mmCIF file of C-alpha atoms (C1' of nucleotides) in Angstrom:
data_model
loop_
_atom_site.group_PDB
_atom_site.id
_atom_site.type_symbol
_atom_site.label_atom_id
_atom_site.label_comp_id
_atom_site.label_asym_id
_atom_site.label_seq_id
_atom_site.Cartn_x
_atom_site.Cartn_y
_atom_site.Cartn_z
ATOM 1 C CA MET G 1 31.138 -8.243 -0.398
ATOM 2 C CA SER G 2 28.277 -9.666 -2.430
ATOM 3 C CA ALA G 3 26.215 -7.559 -4.817
ATOM 4 C CA LEU G 4 24.022 -5.029 -3.073
ATOM 5 C CA ASP G 5 21.649 -2.335 -4.325
ATOM 6 C CA LEU G 6 21.030 -0.492 -1.073
ATOM 7 C CA ASP G 7 18.664 2.067 -2.628
ATOM 8 C CA ALA G 8 16.405 -0.606 -4.105
ATOM 9 C CA THR G 9 16.557 -2.715 -0.952
ATOM 10 C CA LEU G 10 15.496 0.082 1.387
ATOM 11 C CA ASP G 11 12.978 1.674 -0.994
ATOM 12 C CA CYS G 12 10.977 -1.213 -2.424
ATOM 13 C CA GLY G 13 8.024 -1.314 -0.050
ATOM 14 C CA GLN G 14 9.357 -4.011 2.279
ATOM 15 C CA THR G 15 10.403 -1.567 5.007
ATOM 16 C CA PHE G 16 9.084 1.837 6.084
ATOM 17 C CA ARG G 17 11.419 3.382 8.639
ATOM 18 C CA TRP G 18 14.301 4.336 6.346
ATOM 19 C CA ARG G 19 14.971 7.709 4.697
ATOM 20 C CA LYS G 20 17.865 8.934 2.596
ATOM 21 C CA ILE G 21 19.349 12.273 3.632
ATOM 22 C CA ASN G 22 22.435 13.730 1.940
ATOM 23 C CA GLY G 23 23.330 10.342 0.508
ATOM 24 C CA VAL G 24 23.076 8.577 3.863
ATOM 25 C CA TRP G 25 20.327 6.074 4.677
ATOM 26 C CA GLN G 26 18.963 6.720 8.178
ATOM 27 C CA GLY G 27 16.770 4.034 9.702
ATOM 28 C CA VAL G 28 15.289 2.616 12.865
ATOM 29 C CA VAL G 29 15.172 -1.160 13.242
ATOM 30 C CA GLU G 30 13.493 -2.197 16.496
ATOM 31 C CA ASP G 31 15.442 -0.063 18.994
ATOM 32 C CA ASN G 32 18.535 0.388 16.838
ATOM 33 C CA VAL G 33 19.244 3.608 14.956
ATOM 34 C CA LEU G 34 21.355 2.894 11.882
ATOM 35 C CA PHE G 35 23.133 5.102 9.353
ATOM 36 C CA LEU G 36 24.237 3.292 6.195
ATOM 37 C CA GLU G 37 26.356 4.583 3.361
ATOM 38 C CA TYR G 38 27.211 2.322 0.471
ATOM 39 C CA ASN G 39 29.962 2.933 -2.056
ATOM 40 C CA LYS G 40 28.991 1.131 -5.252
ATOM 41 C CA GLU G 41 32.470 1.490 -6.747
ATOM 42 C CA ASN G 42 34.451 -0.335 -4.082
ATOM 43 C CA GLY G 43 31.570 -2.139 -2.348
ATOM 44 C CA TYR G 44 32.329 -0.606 1.037
ATOM 45 C CA LEU G 45 29.410 -0.323 3.454
ATOM 46 C CA LYS G 46 29.853 2.317 6.150
ATOM 47 C CA ILE G 47 27.775 1.561 9.257
ATOM 48 C CA SER G 48 27.054 3.794 12.260
ATOM 49 C CA SER G 49 24.671 3.006 15.098
ATOM 50 C CA ASN G 50 23.647 4.164 18.549
ATOM 51 C CA LYS G 51 24.669 0.721 19.802
ATOM 52 C CA GLU G 52 27.765 -1.435 19.549
ATOM 53 C CA GLU G 53 25.773 -4.539 18.724
ATOM 54 C CA PHE G 54 22.818 -5.487 16.554
ATOM 55 C CA ARG G 55 20.544 -8.306 17.709
ATOM 56 C CA GLY G 56 23.307 -9.682 19.914
ATOM 57 C CA MET G 57 25.799 -9.795 17.069
ATOM 58 C CA PRO G 58 28.763 -7.521 16.389
ATOM 59 C CA LEU G 59 27.439 -4.536 14.412
ATOM 60 C CA LYS G 60 28.940 -5.429 11.027
ATOM 61 C CA GLU G 61 27.881 -9.049 11.175
ATOM 62 C CA GLY G 62 24.393 -8.141 12.409
ATOM 63 C CA ILE G 63 23.812 -5.614 9.626
ATOM 64 C CA GLU G 64 25.041 -7.983 6.927
ATOM 65 C CA ASP G 65 22.535 -10.514 8.201
ATOM 66 C CA TYR G 66 19.754 -7.883 8.337
ATOM 67 C CA LEU G 67 20.453 -6.821 4.745
ATOM 68 C CA GLY G 68 20.217 -10.399 3.469
ATOM 69 C CA LEU G 69 23.785 -10.338 2.205
ATOM 70 C CA LYS G 70 24.106 -14.035 2.988
ATOM 71 C CA ASP G 71 21.461 -14.877 0.385
ATOM 72 C CA SER G 72 22.961 -16.289 -2.783
ATOM 73 C CA LEU G 73 21.240 -14.446 -5.616
ATOM 74 C CA GLU G 74 22.534 -17.066 -8.045
ATOM 75 C CA THR G 75 20.911 -19.863 -6.049
ATOM 76 C CA ILE G 76 17.660 -17.931 -5.803
ATOM 77 C CA ARG G 77 17.492 -17.160 -9.516
ATOM 78 C CA GLY G 78 18.493 -20.703 -10.385
ATOM 79 C CA SER G 79 15.669 -22.025 -8.250
ATOM 80 C CA ILE G 80 13.134 -19.676 -9.823
ATOM 81 C CA ASN G 81 14.279 -20.643 -13.325
ATOM 82 C CA ASN G 82 14.075 -24.344 -12.529
ATOM 83 C CA SER G 83 10.574 -23.846 -11.188
ATOM 84 C CA LEU G 84 9.533 -22.012 -14.362
ATOM 85 C CA ILE G 85 10.678 -24.994 -16.401
ATOM 86 C CA SER G 86 9.154 -27.713 -14.233
ATOM 87 C CA SER G 87 5.813 -25.906 -13.951
ATOM 88 C CA GLY G 88 5.618 -25.450 -17.728
ATOM 89 C CA TYR G 89 6.254 -21.716 -17.890
ATOM 90 C CA SER G 90 9.713 -21.632 -19.469
ATOM 91 C CA ASP G 91 8.496 -18.977 -21.922
ATOM 92 C CA PHE G 92 8.595 -16.550 -18.963
ATOM 93 C CA ARG G 93 12.376 -16.800 -18.803
ATOM 94 C CA PRO G 94 13.303 -13.902 -21.129
ATOM 95 C CA LYS G 95 11.083 -11.548 -19.148
ATOM 96 C CA MET G 96 12.518 -12.885 -15.899
ATOM 97 C CA ASN G 97 16.061 -12.225 -17.104
ATOM 98 C CA GLU G 98 15.097 -8.644 -17.905
ATOM 99 C CA ILE G 99 13.659 -8.301 -14.410
ATOM 100 C CA TYR G 100 16.761 -9.804 -12.775
ATOM 101 C CA GLN G 101 18.838 -7.146 -14.524
ATOM 102 C CA ALA G 102 16.538 -4.377 -13.322
ATOM 103 C CA SER G 103 16.586 -5.553 -9.708
ATOM 104 C CA TYR G 104 20.136 -6.797 -9.418
ATOM 105 C CA GLY G 105 21.317 -6.412 -5.822
ATOM 106 C CA LEU G 106 17.792 -6.086 -4.406
ATOM 107 C CA ARG G 107 17.628 -8.172 -1.235
ATOM 108 C CA LEU G 108 14.948 -9.178 1.222
ATOM 109 C CA LEU G 109 15.611 -7.849 4.724
ATOM 110 C CA ARG G 110 15.481 -9.882 7.939
ATOM 111 C CA GLN G 111 12.810 -7.956 9.805
ATOM 112 C CA ASP G 112 10.836 -8.450 12.998
ATOM 113 C CA ALA G 113 7.485 -10.219 12.725
ATOM 114 C CA PHE G 114 5.673 -8.091 15.314
ATOM 115 C CA GLU G 115 6.837 -4.885 13.668
ATOM 116 C CA MET G 116 5.667 -6.156 10.271
ATOM 117 C CA CYS G 117 2.229 -6.953 11.707
ATOM 118 C CA MET G 118 1.607 -3.336 12.647
ATOM 119 C CA ASP G 119 3.196 -1.987 9.463
ATOM 120 C CA TYR G 120 1.085 -4.064 7.097
ATOM 121 C CA ILE G 121 -2.189 -3.706 8.970
ATOM 122 C CA ILE G 122 -1.618 0.019 8.519
ATOM 123 C CA SER G 123 -0.647 -0.439 4.848
ATOM 124 C CA THR G 124 -4.185 -1.356 3.773
ATOM 125 C CA GLN G 125 -5.357 0.967 0.989
ATOM 126 C CA MET G 126 -2.534 3.477 1.585
ATOM 127 C CA ASN G 127 0.430 4.481 -0.528
ATOM 128 C CA ILE G 128 3.987 3.939 0.698
ATOM 129 C CA ASN G 129 4.663 7.534 1.695
ATOM 130 C CA MET G 130 1.511 7.629 3.785
ATOM 131 C CA ILE G 131 2.365 4.319 5.442
ATOM 132 C CA LYS G 132 5.718 5.763 6.495
ATOM 133 C CA VAL G 133 4.118 8.879 7.972
ATOM 134 C CA LYS G 134 1.493 6.940 9.945
ATOM 135 C CA ILE G 135 3.997 4.454 11.366
ATOM 136 C CA GLU G 136 6.259 7.285 12.447
ATOM 137 C CA ARG G 137 3.304 9.017 14.088
ATOM 138 C CA ILE G 138 2.512 5.933 16.193
ATOM 139 C CA CYS G 139 6.146 5.429 17.184
ATOM 140 C CA SER G 140 6.529 9.039 18.269
ATOM 141 C CA LEU G 141 3.624 8.719 20.726
ATOM 142 C CA PHE G 142 6.099 7.139 23.145
ATOM 143 C CA SER G 143 8.596 9.784 24.172
ATOM 144 C CA GLU G 144 10.314 7.260 26.438
ATOM 145 C CA ASN G 145 11.519 5.514 23.253
ATOM 146 C CA ARG G 146 13.278 8.623 22.002
ATOM 147 C CA ILE G 147 16.812 8.130 20.699
ATOM 148 C CA ASN G 148 19.026 11.084 19.832
ATOM 149 C CA PHE G 149 21.754 10.293 17.343
ATOM 150 C CA LYS G 150 24.058 12.619 15.391
ATOM 151 C CA GLY G 151 21.752 15.578 15.904
ATOM 152 C CA TYR G 152 18.612 13.759 14.771
ATOM 153 C CA THR G 153 15.713 12.432 16.817
ATOM 154 C CA PHE G 154 14.378 8.900 16.350
ATOM 155 C CA PHE G 155 11.884 6.672 18.128
ATOM 156 C CA GLY G 156 12.465 2.986 18.777
ATOM 157 C CA PHE G 157 9.634 0.686 17.790
ATOM 158 C CA PRO G 158 7.029 0.398 20.602
ATOM 159 C CA THR G 159 6.622 -2.770 22.623
ATOM 160 C CA LEU G 160 3.391 -4.744 22.653
ATOM 161 C CA GLU G 161 2.674 -3.480 26.173
ATOM 162 C CA GLN G 162 3.000 0.110 25.006
ATOM 163 C CA LEU G 163 0.739 -0.439 22.006
ATOM 164 C CA LYS G 164 -1.821 -2.265 24.124
ATOM 165 C CA SER G 165 -2.212 0.895 26.185
ATOM 166 C CA LEU G 166 -3.556 2.844 23.198
ATOM 167 C CA PRO G 167 -7.347 3.079 22.825
ATOM 168 C CA ALA G 168 -8.713 2.971 19.284
ATOM 169 C CA ALA G 169 -9.370 6.713 19.533
ATOM 170 C CA LYS G 170 -5.604 7.323 19.702
ATOM 171 C CA PHE G 171 -5.153 5.566 16.377
ATOM 172 C CA ARG G 172 -7.996 7.644 14.948
ATOM 173 C CA GLU G 173 -6.238 10.806 16.091
ATOM 174 C CA ALA G 174 -3.103 9.601 14.343
ATOM 175 C CA GLY G 175 -5.098 9.461 11.105
ATOM 176 C CA LEU G 176 -5.426 5.697 10.795
ATOM 177 C CA GLY G 177 -9.136 5.794 9.992
ATOM 178 C CA TYR G 178 -10.969 2.475 9.858
ATOM 179 C CA ARG G 179 -7.745 0.562 10.605
ATOM 180 C CA SER G 180 -7.832 1.867 14.180
ATOM 181 C CA GLU G 181 -10.094 -0.840 15.574
ATOM 182 C CA TRP G 182 -8.179 -3.543 13.688
ATOM 183 C CA LEU G 183 -4.934 -2.406 15.311
ATOM 184 C CA GLN G 184 -6.416 -2.141 18.771
ATOM 185 C CA GLU G 185 -7.951 -5.607 18.541
ATOM 186 C CA PHE G 186 -4.754 -7.070 17.129
ATOM 187 C CA PHE G 187 -2.648 -5.815 19.997
ATOM 188 C CA MET G 188 -5.192 -7.048 22.537
ATOM 189 C CA ASN G 189 -5.283 -10.556 21.078
ATOM 190 C CA VAL G 190 -1.868 -11.289 19.561
ATOM 191 C CA ASP G 191 0.225 -13.929 21.295
ATOM 192 C CA CYS G 192 3.916 -13.042 21.249
ATOM 193 C CA ARG G 193 4.961 -16.575 22.104
ATOM 194 C CA LYS G 194 2.949 -17.817 19.137
ATOM 195 C CA LEU G 195 4.681 -15.304 16.868
ATOM 196 C CA LYS G 196 8.018 -16.848 17.856
ATOM 197 C CA GLU G 197 6.777 -20.423 17.511
ATOM 198 C CA LEU G 198 5.652 -19.731 13.948
ATOM 199 C CA LYS G 199 9.284 -19.348 12.907
ATOM 200 C CA ASN G 200 9.462 -23.129 12.841
ATOM 201 C CA CYS G 201 6.170 -23.597 10.984
ATOM 202 C CA GLY G 202 5.239 -23.847 7.326
ATOM 203 C CA ILE G 203 3.389 -21.160 5.426
ATOM 204 C CA LYS G 204 -0.014 -22.833 5.817
ATOM 205 C CA GLU G 205 0.254 -22.740 9.605
ATOM 206 C CA LYS G 206 1.428 -19.138 9.531
ATOM 207 C CA LEU G 207 -1.495 -18.150 7.293
ATOM 208 C CA ASP G 208 -3.894 -20.009 9.561
ATOM 209 C CA TYR G 209 -2.754 -17.940 12.534
ATOM 210 C CA PHE G 210 -2.709 -14.490 10.922
ATOM 211 C CA LEU G 211 -5.908 -14.742 8.892
ATOM 212 C CA ARG G 212 -7.967 -14.927 12.098
ATOM 213 C CA PHE G 213 -7.343 -11.241 12.836
ATOM 214 C CA LYS G 214 -9.604 -8.529 11.496
ATOM 215 C CA GLY G 215 -7.611 -6.391 9.096
ATOM 216 C CA ILE G 216 -5.325 -9.232 8.022
ATOM 217 C CA GLY G 217 -6.349 -10.832 4.754
ATOM 218 C CA TYR G 218 -4.359 -12.861 2.250
ATOM 219 C CA LYS G 219 -2.186 -9.998 1.069
ATOM 220 C CA VAL G 220 -1.279 -8.580 4.469
ATOM 221 C CA ALA G 221 -0.657 -12.060 5.920
ATOM 222 C CA ASN G 222 1.706 -12.867 3.061
ATOM 223 C CA CYS G 223 3.618 -9.619 3.632
ATOM 224 C CA ILE G 224 4.039 -10.452 7.322
ATOM 225 C CA ILE G 225 5.218 -13.953 6.424
ATOM 226 C CA LEU G 226 7.582 -12.804 3.669
ATOM 227 C CA PHE G 227 9.107 -9.771 5.380
ATOM 228 C CA GLY G 228 8.713 -10.686 9.072
ATOM 229 C CA TYR G 229 9.723 -14.329 8.835
ATOM 230 C CA SER G 230 11.880 -14.254 5.692
ATOM 231 C CA ASP G 231 9.764 -17.131 4.438
ATOM 232 C CA PHE G 232 10.425 -16.827 0.719
ATOM 233 C CA SER G 233 7.591 -19.175 -0.170
ATOM 234 C CA ALA G 234 5.122 -16.355 0.585
ATOM 235 C CA PHE G 235 3.667 -14.456 -2.373
ATOM 236 C CA PRO G 236 1.772 -11.244 -1.507
ATOM 237 C CA VAL G 237 -0.627 -10.101 -4.231
ATOM 238 C CA ASP G 238 -1.548 -6.417 -4.294
ATOM 239 C CA VAL G 239 -2.790 -4.172 -7.107
ATOM 240 C CA TRP G 240 0.733 -3.879 -8.559
ATOM 241 C CA ILE G 241 1.389 -7.620 -8.660
ATOM 242 C CA SER G 242 -2.085 -8.264 -9.980
ATOM 243 C CA ARG G 243 -1.557 -5.842 -12.869
ATOM 244 C CA PHE G 244 1.969 -7.114 -13.463
ATOM 245 C CA MET G 245 0.901 -10.754 -13.718
ATOM 246 C CA GLU G 246 -1.815 -9.891 -16.202
ATOM 247 C CA SER G 247 0.154 -7.541 -18.453
ATOM 248 C CA ASN G 248 3.401 -9.541 -18.534
ATOM 249 C CA PHE G 249 2.315 -13.156 -18.102
ATOM 250 C CA ASN G 250 -1.381 -12.985 -19.050
ATOM 251 C CA ILE G 251 -2.329 -14.510 -15.694
ATOM 252 C CA THR G 252 -5.525 -13.252 -14.073
ATOM 253 C CA GLY G 253 -7.625 -14.018 -11.018
ATOM 254 C CA ASN G 254 -8.405 -12.808 -7.535
ATOM 255 C CA PRO G 255 -5.548 -12.299 -5.053
ATOM 256 C CA GLN G 256 -5.946 -15.710 -3.469
ATOM 257 C CA SER G 257 -5.809 -17.587 -6.757
ATOM 258 C CA LEU G 258 -2.840 -15.481 -7.892
ATOM 259 C CA PHE G 259 -1.141 -16.460 -4.623
ATOM 260 C CA GLU G 260 -1.589 -20.139 -5.470
ATOM 261 C CA LYS G 261 -0.448 -19.637 -9.066
ATOM 262 C CA GLY G 262 2.574 -17.575 -8.060
ATOM 263 C CA ARG G 263 3.715 -20.225 -5.624
ATOM 264 C CA LYS G 264 3.343 -22.961 -8.214
ATOM 265 C CA ILE G 265 5.026 -21.089 -11.056
ATOM 266 C CA PHE G 266 7.956 -19.470 -9.231
ATOM 267 C CA GLY G 267 8.571 -22.111 -6.564
ATOM 268 C CA ASP G 268 10.349 -22.002 -3.206
ATOM 269 C CA TYR G 269 11.704 -18.491 -3.818
ATOM 270 C CA CYS G 270 8.500 -16.987 -5.229
ATOM 271 C CA GLY G 271 8.688 -14.305 -2.513
ATOM 272 C CA TYR G 272 11.937 -13.028 -3.991
ATOM 273 C CA ALA G 273 10.379 -13.099 -7.467
ATOM 274 C CA GLN G 274 7.405 -11.157 -6.143
ATOM 275 C CA GLU G 275 9.614 -8.406 -4.770
ATOM 276 C CA TYR G 276 11.450 -8.170 -8.084
ATOM 277 C CA PHE G 277 8.066 -7.730 -9.812
ATOM 278 C CA PHE G 278 6.978 -5.058 -7.365
ATOM 279 C CA ASN G 279 10.209 -3.114 -7.685
ATOM 280 C CA TYR G 280 10.205 -3.454 -11.467
ATOM 281 C CA SER G 281 6.601 -2.291 -11.852
ATOM 282 C CA ARG G 282 6.878 0.600 -9.446
ATOM 283 C CA ASN G 283 10.088 1.892 -10.997
ATOM 284 C CA LEU G 284 8.419 1.989 -14.415
ATOM 285 C CA SER G 285 5.711 4.268 -13.066
ATOM 286 C CA ARG G 286 7.909 6.896 -11.450
ATOM 287 C CA PRO G 287 10.612 9.084 -12.967
ATOM 288 C CA GLU G 288 13.309 9.012 -10.289
ATOM 289 C CA VAL G 289 14.029 7.370 -6.931
ATOM 290 C "C1'" DG M 1 -14.427 17.890 -7.679
ATOM 291 C "C1'" DC M 2 -12.039 13.392 -9.323
ATOM 292 C "C1'" DC M 3 -8.980 9.182 -8.828
ATOM 293 C "C1'" DC M 4 -5.822 6.353 -6.429
ATOM 294 C "C1'" DA M 5 -3.031 3.949 -2.763
ATOM 295 C "C1'" DG M 6 1.542 -2.818 -1.155
ATOM 296 C "C1'" DG M 7 -6.942 -4.335 0.949
ATOM 297 C "C1'" DG M 8 -10.316 -6.183 3.951
ATOM 298 C "C1'" DG M 9 -15.018 -6.888 5.910
ATOM 299 C "C1'" DT M 10 -19.618 -7.690 4.926
ATOM 300 C "C1'" DA M 11 -23.863 -8.702 2.604
ATOM 301 C "C1'" DG M 12 -25.822 -10.454 -1.184
ATOM 302 C "C1'" DT M 13 -25.907 -13.962 -4.783
ATOM 303 C "C1'" DA Q 1 -16.819 -19.389 -4.173
ATOM 304 C "C1'" DC Q 2 -17.567 -14.926 -6.362
ATOM 305 C "C1'" DT Q 3 -19.027 -9.980 -6.663
ATOM 306 C "C1'" DA Q 4 -20.352 -5.152 -5.206
ATOM 307 C "C1'" DC Q 5 -19.961 -1.905 -2.156
ATOM 308 C "C1'" DC Q 6 -18.212 0.520 1.666
ATOM 309 C "C1'" DC Q 7 -14.621 1.887 4.557
ATOM 310 C "C1'" DA Q 8 -10.716 6.938 6.385
ATOM 311 C "C1'" DT Q 9 -7.066 9.572 4.911
ATOM 312 C "C1'" DG Q 10 -4.148 12.363 2.090
ATOM 313 C "C1'" DG Q 11 -1.692 13.399 -2.350
ATOM 314 C "C1'" DG Q 12 -1.816 14.310 -7.338
#
DNA sequence: GCCCAGGGGTAGT
DNA sequence: ACTACCCATGGG
């Protein structure tokens, strides 16, 4: 088993439907309920689910894919380091090595693009705990998606058809504020076939599609592309990344220009670097996970 | 009461 | 292209 930091992976702002209870991570991924327990000493990952399979794969194989365990962290870090050198930023390397240490075993999940669209439209100007609560509130509107597992109740992620049936007022009731109309319009206008086609497209084409929706700007679009398509050339810039780039690398600018700079400096795996930065910065500002 | 959160739209330069 | 201001909600 390759190196894995399950706590960092499931609690670094890339996913919102996981919670840790009595040492066990409980999560909902699409319509799968998953319980994960990781033993750091012997590297054993205990998996339970309401289903035998995950995304058409045997459970173990499917979860290892979901967790990004097939990513070679050495390859990724090598690529980032090479990019630092070729872009003329080799003086960043000591700081990067410190960050690698702090985020060792953090992996980017293979998540669903449609699910990420809703999650990150909601995420606008909200903290992570609030995002989790709001998403859960929307999911629980559909009692037909209820899944009972090991004495707990979960809700599978709603389909587009289900979400289309919600008027903006329903989102208001759920406490989504000014994001309500964005969500309603998104579900009315999104093209599921296009979402699938984008898997074979470059980041510019993906950006071009998502930026047309109200409520999706540069940051949200990059999150969808990074977390929903596992396109590691995306580089979302939020307040944390913005502050991090300035205080550690003395790089300033608006989010769009930081996106361009991040891509140039950190290269093909800048999305991985970005998540290391986010995890590193956020851990410094809170006492305990 | 204040400030802030994985920002974005809009109107004004 | 850049800036200033507003936008709901809830927690510290």
